[in-house]
Each structure stands twice: as structure tokens, then as C-alpha cells.
């Protein structure tokens, strides 16, 4: 996935920006951090919010694995 995008960018003579390289991992890290803090500090609704935001990393990983196999 990332290798293909990088390969296309390098063939075209373009370089990937910092945001293109680290944007998705930074967003996943932010969701994970928020989810951990929400689940640890709150109860009830906060547990649900924490579980949903932690699920973002699982969904992103599954999507990347499926997209890579195509």
C-alpha cells in the first residue's frame, strides 16, 4: 500500500510530504490515546467512547491488510 504510493511518487519525480507519510499513523495514535484516556478516566458512556475510538486502530489495520492484498 504505502510502498506502491511511494513507488508511484518516486517514478513521477515527486516526493511525499511529511503529512502524507505520517498523517494516518498520527491520526490513529491520537484516536488510540484519546480512547485509552477516556476508558481509564470515565465510566458508562466514556467506556463506550473509549472502546469505539480504540476500535479505529483495529479497523484501520484490517482495511490496510485487505487493501494490500488487492
Coordinates of C-alpha atoms in Angstrom, one line a residue:
X1 CA 0.0 0.0 0.0
X2 CA 2.5 2.7 1.1
X3 CA 5.2 1.1 -1.0
X4 CA 3.0 1.4 -4.1
X5 CA 2.2 5.0 -3.4
X6 CA 5.9 5.8 -2.7
X7 CA 6.9 3.9 -5.9
X8 CA 4.5 6.0 -8.0
X9 CA 5.6 9.2 -6.4
X10 CA 9.3 8.4 -6.9
X11 CA 8.7 7.4 -10.6
X12 CA 6.9 10.7 -11.2
X13 CA 9.7 12.6 -9.6
X14 CA 7.6 13.8 -6.7
X15 CA 8.4 13.3 -3.1
X16 CA 5.9 12.5 -0.4
X17 CA 5.2 15.2 2.1
X18 CA 5.6 14.7 5.9
X19 CA 1.8 14.7 6.3
X20 CA 1.4 12.1 3.5
X21 CA 3.9 9.7 5.3
X22 CA 2.9 10.2 8.9
X23 CA -0.7 11.5 8.7
X24 CA -2.6 8.3 9.0
X25 CA -0.3 6.9 11.8
X26 CA -0.6 10.2 13.7
X27 CA -4.4 10.2 13.5
X28 CA -4.5 6.5 14.6
X29 CA -2.2 7.4 17.5
X30 CA -4.4 10.3 18.5
X31 CA -7.6 8.2 18.5
X32 CA -5.9 5.5 20.5
X33 CA -4.6 7.9 23.1
X34 CA -8.0 9.6 23.4
X35 CA -9.6 6.2 23.7
X36 CA -7.3 4.9 26.4
X37 CA -7.7 8.1 28.4
X38 CA -11.5 8.1 28.1
X39 CA -11.7 4.4 29.0
X40 CA -9.4 4.8 32.0
X41 CA -10.9 8.0 33.5
X42 CA -14.6 7.6 32.9
X43 CA -17.4 5.0 33.3
X44 CA -20.5 4.3 31.4
X45 CA -20.6 6.4 28.2
X46 CA -16.8 7.0 28.5
X47 CA -16.2 3.3 28.3
X48 CA -18.2 3.1 25.1
X49 CA -16.4 6.1 23.6
X50 CA -13.0 4.6 24.6
X51 CA -13.9 1.3 23.0
X52 CA -15.1 2.9 19.8
X53 CA -12.0 5.1 19.4
X54 CA -9.7 2.2 20.2
X55 CA -11.5 0.3 17.5
X56 CA -10.3 2.8 15.0
X57 CA -6.9 1.2 15.0
X58 CA -8.3 -2.3 14.5
X59 CA -10.5 -1.1 11.6
X60 CA -7.6 0.8 10.0
X61 CA -5.3 -2.3 10.3
X62 CA -7.9 -4.6 8.8
X63 CA -8.6 -2.1 5.9
X64 CA -4.8 -1.8 5.2
X65 CA -4.4 -5.6 5.1
X66 CA -7.4 -6.0 2.8
X67 CA -6.2 -3.2 0.5
X68 CA -2.7 -4.6 0.4
X69 CA -3.9 -8.0 -0.9
X70 CA -5.7 -6.4 -3.9

